[in-house]
XYZ file of C-alpha atoms in Angstrom:
653
model
C -54.464 -0.776 35.201
C -54.564 2.357 37.669
C -51.626 4.108 38.997
C -52.323 6.753 41.612
C -49.581 8.039 43.959
C -50.980 9.217 47.025
C -49.707 12.706 49.291
C -46.799 10.746 51.281
C -44.645 10.947 47.705
C -44.215 14.539 48.119
C -40.411 13.911 48.159
C -40.248 11.076 45.055
C -37.513 12.764 42.725
C -37.291 9.737 39.841
C -40.266 7.864 38.439
C -40.156 5.144 36.107
C -43.404 3.120 34.545
C -41.299 2.245 31.189
C -43.213 -0.282 29.716
C -45.844 -1.066 32.362
C -49.016 -1.543 30.374
C -51.085 0.710 32.184
C -54.095 2.772 30.842
C -54.406 5.274 33.798
C -52.261 7.468 35.665
C -52.577 10.130 38.378
C -49.697 11.977 40.155
C -49.023 14.070 43.170
C -45.473 14.368 43.111
C -44.805 18.189 43.169
C -40.494 17.317 43.959
C -40.068 14.689 41.023
C -36.848 15.415 38.447
C -37.288 12.503 36.124
C -40.312 10.865 34.897
C -40.311 7.541 32.307
C -43.414 6.806 30.319
C -41.373 4.904 27.729
C -43.570 2.316 25.495
C -46.535 3.244 27.863
C -48.910 2.356 24.619
C -51.991 2.593 26.786
C -51.481 5.927 28.155
C -53.668 8.129 26.618
C -52.489 11.410 25.154
C -54.878 13.091 28.141
C -53.629 11.113 30.952
C -49.685 11.806 29.761
C -50.644 15.706 30.357
C -51.864 15.511 33.499
C -49.450 13.129 35.027
C -46.136 15.700 33.455
C -47.715 18.855 34.120
C -48.506 17.690 37.834
C -44.769 17.966 38.231
C -43.648 21.296 38.079
C -39.807 20.494 38.784
C -39.382 18.017 35.957
C -36.394 18.266 34.087
C -36.455 15.096 32.290
C -39.080 13.299 30.584
C -39.313 9.974 28.096
C -42.468 9.510 26.899
C -40.806 8.086 24.002
C -43.196 5.227 21.929
C -46.303 6.444 23.615
C -48.133 6.817 20.110
C -50.738 9.284 21.419
C -48.935 12.466 22.260
C -50.003 15.225 20.333
C -48.466 19.016 19.973
C -50.639 20.094 22.163
C -49.582 18.041 25.247
C -46.256 19.271 24.142
C -46.936 22.762 24.607
C -48.554 22.378 27.964
C -45.839 20.484 29.485
C -43.759 23.298 28.006
C -45.765 25.715 30.074
C -45.654 23.920 33.267
C -42.375 22.250 33.202
C -40.109 25.139 32.750
C -37.337 23.543 34.002
C -37.502 20.357 31.474
C -33.967 19.846 30.307
C -34.158 16.262 28.732
C -36.793 15.212 26.516
C -37.158 11.920 24.652
C -40.335 11.787 22.026
C -38.966 9.402 19.617
C -40.991 7.401 17.733
C -44.112 9.963 18.471
C -46.048 10.019 14.894
C -48.360 12.661 16.022
C -46.179 15.289 16.888
C -44.573 18.196 14.779
C -42.701 20.367 17.618
C -44.282 23.287 16.031
C -45.049 25.871 18.212
C -43.085 24.323 21.423
C -40.801 26.464 23.676
C -38.724 24.765 25.905
C -36.158 27.428 26.812
C -34.277 25.470 28.962
C -33.952 21.952 26.991
C -30.218 20.384 26.600
C -31.043 17.359 25.253
C -33.933 16.568 22.522
C -34.291 13.172 20.898
C -37.056 13.239 18.212
C -36.108 9.814 16.160
C -38.959 8.693 14.350
C -41.291 10.918 14.505
C -43.238 10.982 11.238
C -44.476 14.488 11.678
C -41.388 16.282 12.412
C -40.315 18.712 9.345
C -38.307 21.755 8.163
C -40.755 23.448 10.061
C -40.392 22.258 13.427
C -36.412 23.671 13.797
C -38.095 27.086 14.121
C -39.200 25.558 17.764
C -35.827 23.472 18.156
C -34.124 27.192 17.450
C -36.284 28.788 20.357
C -33.742 25.836 22.682
C -31.046 28.305 22.829
C -28.916 25.895 25.315
C -29.547 22.653 23.665
C -26.725 20.662 23.304
C -27.879 17.494 21.784
C -30.187 16.816 19.175
C -31.298 13.413 17.460
C -33.309 13.520 14.527
C -32.775 10.260 13.239
C -35.841 8.086 10.650
C -37.543 11.312 10.712
C -38.712 10.730 6.712
C -40.087 14.196 5.985
C -37.841 16.199 6.986
C -35.716 18.087 4.214
C -33.305 20.176 5.448
C -31.798 21.574 9.311
C -30.445 24.886 9.762
C -29.542 25.910 13.309
C -27.790 28.382 15.390
C -27.556 27.164 18.200
C -24.302 28.449 20.330
C -24.230 25.655 22.820
C -25.224 22.631 20.253
C -22.318 19.731 20.795
C -23.488 16.749 18.774
C -26.292 16.208 16.386
C -27.531 12.833 15.058
C -29.027 12.719 11.194
C -29.272 9.052 9.927
C -31.622 7.731 7.611
C -33.704 10.639 6.207
C -34.762 10.090 2.375
C -35.871 13.836 1.916
C -33.212 15.529 3.814
C -31.315 17.608 1.309
C -30.169 20.800 3.065
C -27.643 20.823 6.529
C -26.638 24.100 7.766
C -25.389 24.131 11.639
C -23.273 26.989 13.523
C -22.166 26.283 16.944
C -19.047 27.572 18.395
C -18.513 24.064 20.497
C -20.261 21.720 18.036
C -18.074 18.494 18.631
C -19.876 15.125 16.830
C -21.960 15.372 13.449
C -23.152 11.912 12.600
C -24.620 12.003 9.189
C -25.779 8.863 7.360
C -27.955 7.118 4.498
C -28.974 10.324 3.804
C -29.100 9.815 0.326
C -30.651 13.245 -1.242
C -28.057 15.400 0.655
C -26.762 17.831 -1.494
C -25.655 21.095 0.273
C -23.905 20.834 3.881
C -22.470 24.001 5.682
C -20.799 23.905 9.016
C -19.239 26.455 11.208
C -17.457 25.096 14.506
C -14.614 25.746 16.404
C -14.680 22.304 18.606
C -15.435 20.029 15.538
C -12.313 17.735 14.771
C -13.493 14.855 13.294
C -16.536 14.892 10.299
C -17.444 11.730 8.517
C -19.773 12.085 5.575
C -19.416 8.553 3.713
C -21.562 7.343 0.583
C -23.552 10.433 0.742
C -23.975 9.660 -2.771
C -25.402 13.209 -3.732
C -23.313 15.492 -1.888
C -22.172 18.419 -4.042
C -21.634 21.240 -2.416
C -19.859 21.591 1.138
C -18.819 24.457 3.143
C -16.532 24.486 6.406
C -15.609 26.942 8.528
C -13.967 24.717 11.437
C -10.466 25.811 12.701
C -9.746 22.540 14.375
C -11.380 19.909 12.051
C -8.546 17.830 11.427
C -9.926 14.393 9.769
C -12.230 14.792 7.143
C -13.917 11.534 5.370
C -15.779 11.726 1.869
C -15.580 8.291 0.701
C -18.086 7.605 -1.891
C -19.391 11.104 -2.204
C -20.226 10.181 -6.131
C -21.197 13.627 -6.695
C -18.657 16.179 -5.530
C -17.416 17.901 -7.871
C -13.948 19.884 -8.114
C -14.891 22.980 -5.700
C -14.390 21.112 -3.377
C -10.417 21.210 -3.294
C -10.926 25.111 -2.611
C -12.763 24.190 0.753
C -9.834 21.783 1.576
C -7.072 23.831 0.712
C -5.582 26.632 2.517
C -8.114 29.491 2.995
C -10.846 27.402 2.737
C -11.901 27.080 6.411
C -10.206 24.214 7.805
C -6.682 25.514 8.409
C -5.313 22.430 10.964
C -6.673 19.476 8.322
C -4.604 16.753 8.602
C -5.857 13.500 7.087
C -8.372 13.838 4.234
C -10.101 10.674 2.502
C -11.809 11.088 -0.739
C -11.905 7.562 -1.955
C -14.185 6.636 -4.604
C -15.232 10.319 -5.866
C -15.867 9.653 -9.041
C -16.804 12.901 -10.592
C -13.374 14.872 -9.078
C -11.628 15.305 -12.488
C -9.074 18.127 -11.254
C -7.620 17.861 -7.907
C -5.511 20.685 -7.058
C -4.622 21.194 -3.127
C -2.786 23.844 -1.298
C -2.539 22.802 1.743
C 0.219 23.864 4.451
C -0.772 21.033 7.313
C -2.458 18.051 5.377
C -0.545 15.258 6.101
C -2.640 12.134 4.828
C -4.679 11.919 1.743
C -6.034 9.223 0.270
C -7.658 9.170 -3.382
C -7.962 5.504 -4.064
C -10.581 4.953 -6.553
C -11.169 8.413 -8.054
C -11.184 6.645 -11.448
C -12.056 10.179 -13.478
C -9.337 11.640 -12.314
C -6.763 13.387 -14.939
C -4.664 15.914 -13.369
C -3.600 16.362 -9.487
C -1.714 19.036 -8.421
C -0.555 19.091 -4.445
C 1.045 21.709 -2.659
C 1.290 20.141 0.353
C 4.908 20.585 2.374
C 3.719 18.328 5.207
C 1.916 15.569 3.364
C 3.370 12.281 4.397
C 0.793 9.554 2.905
C -0.997 10.072 -0.658
C -3.023 6.312 -1.639
C -4.023 6.468 -5.420
C -5.041 3.317 -5.541
C -7.257 2.810 -8.423
C -6.522 6.225 -10.222
C -5.894 4.570 -13.687
C -6.992 7.576 -15.564
C -4.548 10.015 -14.411
C -2.317 11.511 -16.651
C -0.466 14.471 -15.059
C 0.740 14.999 -11.977
C 2.937 17.777 -9.874
C 3.902 17.234 -5.895
C 5.175 20.219 -5.153
C 6.427 20.432 -2.402
C 5.113 17.626 -0.313
C 6.680 15.965 2.599
C 6.323 12.456 1.597
C 9.160 10.253 2.490
C 8.107 7.421 -0.611
C 5.682 7.204 -3.552
C 4.609 4.912 -5.420
C 2.525 5.680 -8.993
C 3.219 2.650 -10.864
C -1.040 2.046 -10.386
C -1.108 4.922 -12.778
C -1.108 3.551 -16.415
C -1.605 6.279 -18.117
C 0.578 8.911 -16.001
C 2.250 10.939 -18.949
C 3.975 14.266 -16.757
C 5.185 13.814 -13.781
C 6.779 16.838 -11.630
C 7.765 16.036 -7.844
C 9.380 18.497 -5.175
C 10.315 16.679 -2.403
C 13.147 17.203 -0.108
C 12.455 14.342 2.308
C 11.755 11.480 -0.167
C 13.908 8.395 -0.553
C 11.911 5.712 -2.454
C 10.186 6.511 -5.656
C 8.159 3.624 -7.499
C 7.525 4.276 -11.131
C 7.078 1.057 -12.428
C 4.683 0.707 -15.161
C 3.941 4.233 -15.935
C 4.056 3.182 -19.693
C 3.526 6.517 -21.204
C 5.793 8.596 -19.077
C 7.373 10.662 -21.778
C 8.127 13.977 -19.093
C 9.704 14.220 -15.679
C 10.724 16.543 -13.346
C 12.015 14.591 -10.038
C 13.943 17.246 -7.613
C 14.075 14.962 -4.577
C 18.025 15.048 -2.774
C 17.440 12.794 -0.624
C 16.253 10.182 -2.823
C 17.721 6.635 -2.617
C 15.975 4.522 -4.587
C 14.010 4.733 -8.292
C 12.297 2.186 -10.012
C 11.316 3.407 -13.570
C 10.621 -0.642 -15.023
C 8.465 -0.300 -18.002
C 8.704 3.418 -18.675
C 9.170 3.024 -21.818
C 8.986 6.585 -22.808
C 11.403 7.587 -20.227
C 13.577 9.643 -21.733
C 17.260 10.526 -22.020
C 16.731 14.071 -20.537
C 14.437 13.259 -17.894
C 17.199 10.685 -16.625
C 19.707 13.347 -16.761
C 17.847 15.558 -14.812
C 17.205 13.324 -12.205
C 20.604 12.484 -11.624
C 21.649 15.729 -11.258
C 18.924 16.828 -8.452
C 19.172 13.607 -6.925
C 22.658 12.987 -5.994
C 22.340 10.201 -3.582
C 20.108 7.487 -5.665
C 22.123 4.026 -4.964
C 19.352 2.016 -6.435
C 18.050 2.599 -9.738
C 15.826 0.210 -11.732
C 15.729 1.397 -15.667
C 14.475 -2.369 -16.349
C 12.288 -1.661 -20.175
C 13.122 1.705 -20.392
C 13.479 1.579 -24.187
C 14.249 5.346 -24.514
C 17.235 5.115 -22.542
C 20.256 5.462 -24.494
C 24.310 6.321 -23.719
C 23.433 10.243 -23.637
C 21.078 9.025 -20.639
C 23.482 6.730 -19.453
C 26.561 9.526 -19.595
C 24.495 11.385 -16.759
C 25.315 8.601 -14.104
C 28.568 10.186 -12.985
C 26.079 12.188 -10.935
C 25.281 9.280 -8.766
C 28.421 8.791 -6.630
C 26.728 6.013 -4.558
C 25.010 4.185 -7.314
C 25.252 0.782 -6.007
C 22.607 -1.481 -8.186
C 21.580 -0.731 -11.527
C 19.169 -2.703 -13.047
C 18.949 -2.214 -17.569
C 17.720 -4.942 -18.224
C 15.244 -5.574 -21.405
C 16.555 -2.108 -22.722
C 18.146 -1.682 -26.553
C 21.290 -0.818 -24.729
C 24.580 -1.785 -26.747
C 27.387 0.579 -25.336
C 28.135 0.615 -21.388
C 30.926 2.464 -21.458
C 29.433 5.280 -19.379
C 28.439 2.564 -16.291
C 31.873 1.393 -16.633
C 33.788 4.807 -16.841
C 30.613 6.747 -13.671
C 29.793 3.795 -11.430
C 32.855 2.892 -9.767
C 31.083 1.778 -6.398
C 28.290 -0.154 -8.522
C 27.662 -3.823 -6.626
C 24.627 -5.228 -8.325
C 24.364 -4.730 -12.523
C 21.647 -6.456 -14.287
C 21.356 -7.160 -18.151
C 18.798 -9.609 -18.246
C 17.426 -10.160 -21.645
C 19.412 -7.130 -23.406
C 19.726 -8.511 -26.836
C 22.151 -6.244 -28.453
C 24.835 -6.434 -26.041
C 27.939 -8.009 -27.717
C 30.786 -9.949 -26.177
C 32.727 -6.451 -26.585
C 30.041 -4.688 -24.760
C 31.494 -6.448 -21.618
C 35.120 -6.489 -22.675
C 35.615 -3.685 -19.861
C 34.734 -6.049 -17.026
C 37.171 -8.901 -17.758
C 40.090 -7.064 -19.537
C 40.435 -3.432 -17.976
C 39.230 -4.055 -14.128
C 36.219 -1.957 -14.576
C 33.139 -1.857 -11.991
C 36.181 -3.230 -9.073
C 32.937 -3.601 -6.383
C 30.604 -5.571 -8.683
C 29.814 -8.647 -6.637
C 26.514 -9.610 -8.210
C 25.826 -9.493 -12.298
C 22.637 -10.817 -14.310
C 23.429 -11.746 -18.045
C 20.216 -14.027 -17.873
C 18.406 -14.617 -21.371
C 21.077 -12.337 -23.242
C 23.298 -12.696 -26.377
C 26.438 -13.332 -24.635
C 28.756 -15.659 -25.895
C 30.553 -18.724 -24.568
C 34.110 -17.123 -24.080
C 32.892 -13.845 -22.936
C 30.769 -16.052 -20.195
C 34.106 -17.953 -19.679
C 35.822 -15.023 -19.283
C 33.760 -13.060 -16.843
C 34.039 -16.468 -14.668
C 37.632 -16.790 -14.616
C 38.409 -12.696 -14.380
C 35.854 -11.034 -12.747
C 36.917 -13.047 -9.064
C 34.939 -10.659 -7.056
C 31.350 -11.678 -8.248
C 29.461 -13.538 -5.297
C 25.947 -13.845 -7.727
C 26.092 -14.317 -11.421
C 22.781 -15.166 -13.446
C 23.298 -16.474 -16.827
C 19.475 -17.684 -17.196
C 18.215 -19.039 -20.687
C 21.870 -17.729 -22.195
C 21.645 -19.744 -25.850
C 25.416 -18.890 -26.486
C 26.178 -20.766 -23.278
C 27.176 -24.416 -25.105
C 29.501 -25.689 -22.056
C 30.984 -24.310 -18.718
C 34.080 -25.220 -18.136
C 35.787 -23.212 -15.307
C 39.177 -22.803 -14.043
C 40.833 -21.874 -17.948
C 43.239 -18.915 -17.233
C 41.586 -16.067 -19.650
C 42.978 -13.285 -17.122
C 46.688 -13.848 -18.178
C 48.305 -10.382 -18.205
C 49.754 -11.411 -21.989
C 45.894 -11.196 -22.657
C 45.666 -8.201 -21.456
C 45.814 -4.813 -24.305
C 49.012 -2.504 -23.489
C 46.686 0.021 -23.191
C 43.833 -1.230 -21.002
C 44.759 1.056 -18.194
C 45.473 4.713 -19.076
C 48.946 6.139 -17.393
C 46.588 8.545 -15.084
C 44.758 5.539 -13.572
C 45.322 2.995 -10.342
C 44.805 -0.340 -11.490
C 47.153 -1.909 -8.986
C 43.987 -2.623 -6.377
C 42.007 -3.839 -9.048
C 44.546 -5.744 -10.423
C 44.836 -6.882 -7.077
C 41.011 -8.065 -6.788
C 40.623 -9.559 -10.349
C 44.098 -11.598 -9.829
C 43.028 -13.457 -6.527
C 43.534 -16.776 -6.856
C 40.469 -17.602 -4.623
C 36.748 -16.814 -6.571
C 34.470 -15.206 -4.592
C 31.874 -16.756 -6.139
C 29.037 -18.106 -4.352
C 25.867 -18.327 -6.659
C 25.804 -19.631 -9.727
C 22.610 -19.513 -11.850
C 22.070 -21.356 -15.794
C 18.188 -22.293 -15.299
C 17.122 -23.027 -18.891
C 20.138 -22.785 -20.898
C 18.967 -24.571 -23.702
C 22.175 -25.351 -25.211
C 24.650 -26.202 -22.648
C 26.206 -29.701 -22.508
C 28.771 -30.029 -19.765
C 29.380 -28.282 -16.744
C 32.932 -28.649 -15.455
C 34.566 -27.378 -12.349
C 37.413 -28.718 -11.093
C 39.267 -28.330 -7.790
C 41.772 -26.026 -9.209
C 39.064 -23.601 -10.323
C 39.142 -22.560 -6.098
C 35.351 -21.912 -6.496
C 36.052 -22.479 -2.582
C 32.830 -19.933 -1.830
C 30.203 -21.780 -4.267
C 27.621 -22.723 -2.117
C 24.872 -22.741 -4.858
C 24.316 -24.031 -8.335
C 21.394 -24.379 -10.205
C 21.273 -25.768 -13.779
C 17.247 -26.624 -13.915
C 15.604 -27.078 -17.009
C 18.661 -27.176 -19.002
C 17.403 -29.598 -21.221
C 20.416 -31.023 -23.491
C 22.834 -30.787 -20.430
C 24.803 -34.717 -20.480
C 27.534 -34.230 -18.296
C 28.166 -32.788 -14.848
C 31.367 -32.907 -13.361
C 32.157 -30.791 -9.868
C 34.672 -30.540 -7.187
C 33.693 -28.043 -4.739
C 34.738 -28.279 -1.089
C 31.822 -25.968 0.017
C 28.918 -26.627 -2.698
C 25.352 -26.877 -0.223
C 22.364 -26.825 -2.926
C 22.567 -28.327 -6.592
C 19.799 -28.212 -8.888
C 19.590 -30.494 -11.799
C 15.984 -31.005 -12.161
C 14.587 -31.598 -15.497
C 17.739 -32.297 -17.383
C 16.593 -35.046 -18.804
C 19.832 -35.498 -21.229
C 22.108 -35.819 -18.121
C 24.122 -39.001 -18.380
C 27.180 -38.467 -16.508
C 27.257 -37.134 -12.796
C 30.601 -36.732 -11.157
C 30.471 -35.151 -7.706
C 33.195 -34.615 -5.146
C 31.805 -32.321 -2.806
C 31.955 -32.985 0.699
C 29.135 -30.408 2.026
C 26.406 -30.930 -0.616
C 23.315 -31.538 1.520
C 20.543 -31.194 -1.076
C 20.502 -32.433 -4.405
C 17.640 -32.242 -6.659
C 17.687 -34.424 -10.023
C 13.717 -34.481 -10.665
C 13.218 -35.834 -14.219
C 16.600 -36.924 -15.007
C 15.204 -39.734 -17.098
C 18.558 -40.443 -18.620
C 20.482 -41.142 -15.281
C 21.446 -44.473 -14.451
C 21.532 -45.546 -10.685
C 25.074 -46.653 -10.782
C 25.716 -43.242 -11.973
C 23.864 -41.541 -9.040
C 25.642 -44.451 -6.539
C 29.356 -43.297 -7.946
C 28.202 -39.562 -7.420
C 26.932 -39.805 -4.135
C 29.854 -41.988 -2.583
C 31.857 -38.372 -2.790
C 29.243 -36.412 -0.915
C 29.329 -37.210 2.694
C 27.132 -34.893 4.244
C 24.106 -35.206 1.695
C 20.518 -34.932 3.871
C 17.899 -34.712 0.675
C 17.976 -36.357 -2.612
C 15.097 -35.582 -5.303
C 14.861 -38.448 -7.575
C 11.331 -38.228 -8.614
C 10.477 -38.988 -11.908
C 14.003 -41.108 -12.607
C 12.733 -44.566 -13.976
C 16.185 -45.672 -14.328
C 16.449 -45.110 -10.287
C 15.280 -48.044 -8.019
C 14.692 -46.165 -4.574
C 12.644 -48.754 -3.153
C 15.615 -50.216 -0.671
C 16.556 -47.083 0.973
C 19.341 -49.275 3.033
C 21.636 -49.596 -0.283
C 21.386 -45.774 -1.127
C 21.943 -44.591 2.671
C 24.896 -47.466 2.788
C 26.697 -45.033 -0.055
C 25.775 -41.895 1.530
C 24.680 -42.370 5.527
C 23.929 -38.786 6.326
C 21.070 -39.290 3.646
C 17.774 -38.753 5.613
C 15.092 -37.917 2.980
C 14.794 -38.946 -0.624
C 11.497 -38.072 -3.060
C 11.048 -40.710 -5.319
C 7.578 -41.743 -7.355
C 8.348 -44.707 -6.314
C 7.979 -44.153 -2.352
C 5.066 -43.293 -0.310
């Protein structure tokens, strides 16, 4: 095929012969500005040279995928077309671009040019007004060093031998570097670059930045980065505006020290070799440390964090925090944390669960420096003793205290200091005795307490009954797994004034209000949990107990429970599942809506019917795996309890 454009095409400005398959072309277009030869595989090098050089005003030339083009053709085009500003010579394996001088070039594309090497960059540098450069898939390219005052963007993708990048341009705003597995050194100077992404550059070990407006840096999976990177990213390192930094999975980092006055977001997820972390970043609001499971020492002084979770750092032993805005601190699971200095004056919640070496001194210092703490969780803090608890007087707003799974025997500092306490959790405190809780039911301690958890403790029968009778302000009581609970008979008067010690209240105290709360005729209890109490045999709550607010009782898994007698006017949910010794069930609960009797194997059908006759609002009944109860005749049960809507049973499909 032959293309001839005669003299009448003198005014032609744009010509595209893309993918035409012609073998010859002759042009006479002196005004032509744009010429496209893309994928004209049959055109010879000479034909392309003659056609392009015949267009002296040519500004844009696309000869990508023209495999025959040589450097000689490029040099002649450069001489003939002085105004050429856009050149696409991608997929031209025979060009190296050496000695090609195109001073007016603005956009240059040389992707997949096998002849492009580091020597080619000399010719590129001659294009002083170059703005865009594409060098993807140039397999022989080992380094790029460019100082171009107008360069705005550059693309370097899949360069297998590429090891060194040096860019200097005040307007450089976009850099794409990807799949350059040999890249070791990067030096960038720019006043316009705001985001730098160098993900998965496994060999990158040296990074130098002078980018005064750089905001975001992502160096994820740069496995060879050393601790020296911290100097580059700290104040004075060349990135004064840096706000977001991602160093995820940089597994060669062992010591991270950042002193950055502008940094807001920092991610170090997966930095498994990091043992020391020191952050002096007053504006830092987010830090991610997931997978940093070898971190031993950490300092956050100062930081702007509002919350921090270090529970994912099981080897953390020394911690310093100075965070004026922090309100939530999670240390759950820092089992070897033995030295902690926490200075967070706005801290509201501290969870130190399972910090088995968290010492009294650390607790005392924290209480003094963080007086606004409302929620303090010290579950399984085995090193905390009375001396540490004595510092709780500094926490005048403390509302929740969890001392579960500790070895405490004396709670006097709690009763004396925590007057605003609403929730006290003492689950599995095996060394607490009945006398440990006497201030609660004999001396009116903790007048604001509404929730008490004594699950799996060694508290005795008498103490439990006195607590329920005298602490009428309690709303939620948990007695799960209490082995010393043999029966629960509510309504006995354990709070008679004659039972009180004469000196229960010191002369200078003001017990009147507390006494009024404690001796109120109506109990505030709403939820009673006694799951898995192995020795309880009897539960009786008569109407005289005045449990007018009780709405939920859970006696699930109490295998020896034989008798339940409840007269609770507002009870809504009753769970007796897996009480396989239950034989006597008496209910007078007009608002009961949900009754769970799963696997109550000893309960007879007549006993159940009798109990249901006084439950006029029951809607859900679970008698699954109750062999003594025949529910095939739904009508009989509904006749006893007309509101019944759903029966769960192994005998009903």
